[in-house]
Each structure stands twice: as structure tokens, then as C-alpha cells.
PDB file of C-alpha atoms in Angstrom:
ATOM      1  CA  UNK A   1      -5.738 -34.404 -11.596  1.00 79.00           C
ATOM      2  CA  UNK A   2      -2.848 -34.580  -9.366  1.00 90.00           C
ATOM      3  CA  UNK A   3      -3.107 -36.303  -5.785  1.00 93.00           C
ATOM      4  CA  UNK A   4      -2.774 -33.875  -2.962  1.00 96.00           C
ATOM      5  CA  UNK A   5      -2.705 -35.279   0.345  1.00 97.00           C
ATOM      6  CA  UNK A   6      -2.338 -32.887   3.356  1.00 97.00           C
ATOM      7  CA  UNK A   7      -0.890 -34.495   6.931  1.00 97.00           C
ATOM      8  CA  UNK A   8      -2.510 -33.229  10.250  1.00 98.00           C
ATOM      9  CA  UNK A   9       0.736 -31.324  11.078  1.00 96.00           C
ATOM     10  CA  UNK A  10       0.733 -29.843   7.942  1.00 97.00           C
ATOM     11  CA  UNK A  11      -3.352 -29.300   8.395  1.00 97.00           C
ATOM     12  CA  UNK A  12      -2.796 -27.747  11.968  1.00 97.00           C
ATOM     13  CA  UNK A  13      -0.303 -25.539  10.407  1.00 96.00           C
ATOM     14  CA  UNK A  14      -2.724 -24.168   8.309  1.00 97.00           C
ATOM     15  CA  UNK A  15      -5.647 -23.401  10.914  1.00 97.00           C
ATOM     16  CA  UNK A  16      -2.483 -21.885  12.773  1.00 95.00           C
ATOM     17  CA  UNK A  17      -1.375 -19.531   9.835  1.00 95.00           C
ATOM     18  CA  UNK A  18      -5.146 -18.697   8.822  1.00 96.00           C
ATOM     19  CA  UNK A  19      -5.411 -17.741  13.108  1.00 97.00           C
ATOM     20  CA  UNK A  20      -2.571 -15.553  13.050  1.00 94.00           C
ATOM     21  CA  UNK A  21      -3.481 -13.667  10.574  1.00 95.00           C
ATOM     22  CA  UNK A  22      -6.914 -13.165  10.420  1.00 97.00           C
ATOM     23  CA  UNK A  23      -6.771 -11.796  14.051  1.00 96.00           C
ATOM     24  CA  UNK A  24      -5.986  -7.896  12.047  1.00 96.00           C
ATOM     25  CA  UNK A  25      -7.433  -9.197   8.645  1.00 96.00           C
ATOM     26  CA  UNK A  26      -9.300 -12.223   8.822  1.00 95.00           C
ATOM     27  CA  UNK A  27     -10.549 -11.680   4.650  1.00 97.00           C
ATOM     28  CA  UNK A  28      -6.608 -11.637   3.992  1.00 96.00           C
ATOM     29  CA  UNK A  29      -6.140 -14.915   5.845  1.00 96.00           C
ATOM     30  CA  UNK A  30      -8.657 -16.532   3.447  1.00 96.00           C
ATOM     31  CA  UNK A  31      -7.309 -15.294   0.690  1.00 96.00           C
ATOM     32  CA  UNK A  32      -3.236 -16.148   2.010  1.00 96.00           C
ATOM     33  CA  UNK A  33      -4.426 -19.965   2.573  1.00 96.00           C
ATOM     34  CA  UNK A  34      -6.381 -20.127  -0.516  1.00 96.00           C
ATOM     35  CA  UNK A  35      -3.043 -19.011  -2.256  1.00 97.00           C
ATOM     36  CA  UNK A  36      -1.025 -21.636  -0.527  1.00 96.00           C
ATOM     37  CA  UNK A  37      -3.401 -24.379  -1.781  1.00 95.00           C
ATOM     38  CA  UNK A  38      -3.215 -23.275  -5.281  1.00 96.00           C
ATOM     39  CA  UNK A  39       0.669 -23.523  -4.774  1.00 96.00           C
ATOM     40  CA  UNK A  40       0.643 -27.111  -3.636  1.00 96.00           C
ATOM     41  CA  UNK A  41      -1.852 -28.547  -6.018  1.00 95.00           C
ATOM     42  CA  UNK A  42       0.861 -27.294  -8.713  1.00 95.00           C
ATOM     43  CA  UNK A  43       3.459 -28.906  -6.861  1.00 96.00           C
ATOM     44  CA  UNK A  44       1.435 -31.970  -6.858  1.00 95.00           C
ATOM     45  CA  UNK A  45       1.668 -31.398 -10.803  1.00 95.00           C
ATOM     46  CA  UNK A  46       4.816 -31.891 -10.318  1.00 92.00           C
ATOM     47  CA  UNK A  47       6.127 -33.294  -7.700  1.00 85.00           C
ATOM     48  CA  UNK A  48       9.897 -32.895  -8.377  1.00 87.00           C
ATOM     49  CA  UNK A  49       9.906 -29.139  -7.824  1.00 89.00           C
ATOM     50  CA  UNK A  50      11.269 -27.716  -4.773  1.00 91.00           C
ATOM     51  CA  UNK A  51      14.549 -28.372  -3.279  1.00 94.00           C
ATOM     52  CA  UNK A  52      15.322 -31.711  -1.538  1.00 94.00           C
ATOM     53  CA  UNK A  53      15.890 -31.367   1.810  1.00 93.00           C
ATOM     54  CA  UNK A  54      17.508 -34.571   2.906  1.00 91.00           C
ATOM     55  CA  UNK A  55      18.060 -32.512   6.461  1.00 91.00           C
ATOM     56  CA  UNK A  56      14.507 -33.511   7.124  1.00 88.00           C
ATOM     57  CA  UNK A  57      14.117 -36.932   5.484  1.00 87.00           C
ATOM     58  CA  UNK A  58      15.406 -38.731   2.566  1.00 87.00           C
ATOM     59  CA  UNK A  59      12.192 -37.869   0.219  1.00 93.00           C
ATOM     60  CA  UNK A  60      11.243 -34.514   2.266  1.00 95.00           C
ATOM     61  CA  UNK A  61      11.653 -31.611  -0.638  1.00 96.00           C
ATOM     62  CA  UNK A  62      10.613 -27.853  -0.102  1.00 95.00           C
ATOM     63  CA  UNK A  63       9.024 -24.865  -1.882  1.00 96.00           C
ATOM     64  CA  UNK A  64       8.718 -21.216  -1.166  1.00 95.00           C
ATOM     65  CA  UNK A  65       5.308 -19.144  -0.684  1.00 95.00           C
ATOM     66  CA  UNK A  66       5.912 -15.779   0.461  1.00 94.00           C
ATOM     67  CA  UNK A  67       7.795 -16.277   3.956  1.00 93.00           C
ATOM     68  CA  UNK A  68       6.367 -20.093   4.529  1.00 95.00           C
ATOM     69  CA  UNK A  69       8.235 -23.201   3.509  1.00 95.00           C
ATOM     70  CA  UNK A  70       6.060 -26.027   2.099  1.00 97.00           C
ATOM     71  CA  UNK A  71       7.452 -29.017   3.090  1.00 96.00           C
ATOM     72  CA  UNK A  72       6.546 -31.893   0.975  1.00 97.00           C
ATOM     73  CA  UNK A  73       6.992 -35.501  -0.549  1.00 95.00           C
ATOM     74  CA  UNK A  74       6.156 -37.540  -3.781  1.00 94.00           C
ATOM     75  CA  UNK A  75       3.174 -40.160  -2.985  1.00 94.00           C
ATOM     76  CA  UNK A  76       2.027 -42.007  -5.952  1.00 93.00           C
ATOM     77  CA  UNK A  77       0.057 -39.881  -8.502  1.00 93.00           C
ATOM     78  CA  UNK A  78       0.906 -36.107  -6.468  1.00 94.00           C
ATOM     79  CA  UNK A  79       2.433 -34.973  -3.376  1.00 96.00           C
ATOM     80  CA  UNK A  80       1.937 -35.268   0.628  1.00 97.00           C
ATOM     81  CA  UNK A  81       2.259 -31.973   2.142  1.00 97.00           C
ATOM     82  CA  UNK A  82       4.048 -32.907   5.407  1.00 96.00           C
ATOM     83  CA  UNK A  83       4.515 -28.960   6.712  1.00 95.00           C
ATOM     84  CA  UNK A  84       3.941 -25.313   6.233  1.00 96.00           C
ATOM     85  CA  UNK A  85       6.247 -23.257   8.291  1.00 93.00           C
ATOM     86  CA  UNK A  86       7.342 -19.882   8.423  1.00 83.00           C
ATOM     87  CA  UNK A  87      10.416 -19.388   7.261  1.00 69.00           C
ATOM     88  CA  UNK A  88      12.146 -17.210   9.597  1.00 65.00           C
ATOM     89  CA  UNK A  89      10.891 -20.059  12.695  1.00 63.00           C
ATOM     90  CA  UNK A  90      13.793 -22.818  13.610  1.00 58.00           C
ATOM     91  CA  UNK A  91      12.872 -25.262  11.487  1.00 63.00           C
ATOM     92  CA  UNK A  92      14.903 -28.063  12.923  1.00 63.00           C
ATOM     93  CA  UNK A  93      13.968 -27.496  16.221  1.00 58.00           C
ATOM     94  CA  UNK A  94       9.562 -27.936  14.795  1.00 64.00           C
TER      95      UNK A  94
END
């Protein structure tokens, strides 16, 4: 099994994204980070997916989920997920 690390931003993001949404539907928000897991321990499968986003770091790559942007790097054995952002948010400026 792949290695999945998550970072504390990328942790906080979560808890942030679970908030938001389970304010109107807090079963949905469950079910929306649940989802977003899955998609990262695949990444972690393979860690070359995504698009590399030198922008944010030499190693940083990215991958879609609905309208948030996984940010993410290749750690021995899987991937450390450095971010999860909403797309349509300023990304440089986070």
C-alpha cells in the first residue's frame, strides 16, 4: 500500500472544507471528504499524476476533485498532500 502523508495545512484545509459544508448538509460533507481521500490514496498509487506545478515548488504537482485542487508531492513509497484548495480561491496569494 501506497504512503499517504497529509501536512497540517493540507489537514486544516480539510476540517475547513468538511465546516463549510456541513453547515447546510453536514452528511454531504462526510461523504465530499471521504471522496477526496479516496482520490489521494490513488494518487499516492501513483504519484506522477497530476500536473507539475513548478509555480508552487519544484516537486509541487496538482490534481482536480470537483472544484478543489490537491496539491501534492512524491515522498518515498506515495505522496505528501501539501494542500486542498478551492479552485476558484487565489491560489498564489494562500
Amino acid at each position: 500500500m501506497a504512503t499517504l502523508v497529509v501536512s497540517p495545512s493540507a489537514q486544516q484545509d480539510l476540517t475547513d472544507i468538511f465546516d463549510y459544508i456541513a453547515r447546510d448538509k453536514p452528511v454531504a460533507a462526510a461523504m465530499w471528504i471521504e471522496k477526496v481521500e479516496q482520490k489521494c490514496r490513488r494518487i499516492a498509487a501513483t504519484p506522477d499524476v497530476g500536473e507539475a506545478r513548478p509555480e508552487y515548488g519544484s516537486d509541487i504537482r496538482s490534481s482536480i476533485i470537483g472544484r478543489y485542487v490537491i496539491f501534492h508531492r512524491t515522498i518515498v513509497g506515495g505522496i505528501e498532500v501539501v494542500r486542498v484548495i478551492a479552485g476558484d480561491r487565489d491560489i498564489r496569494s494562500i
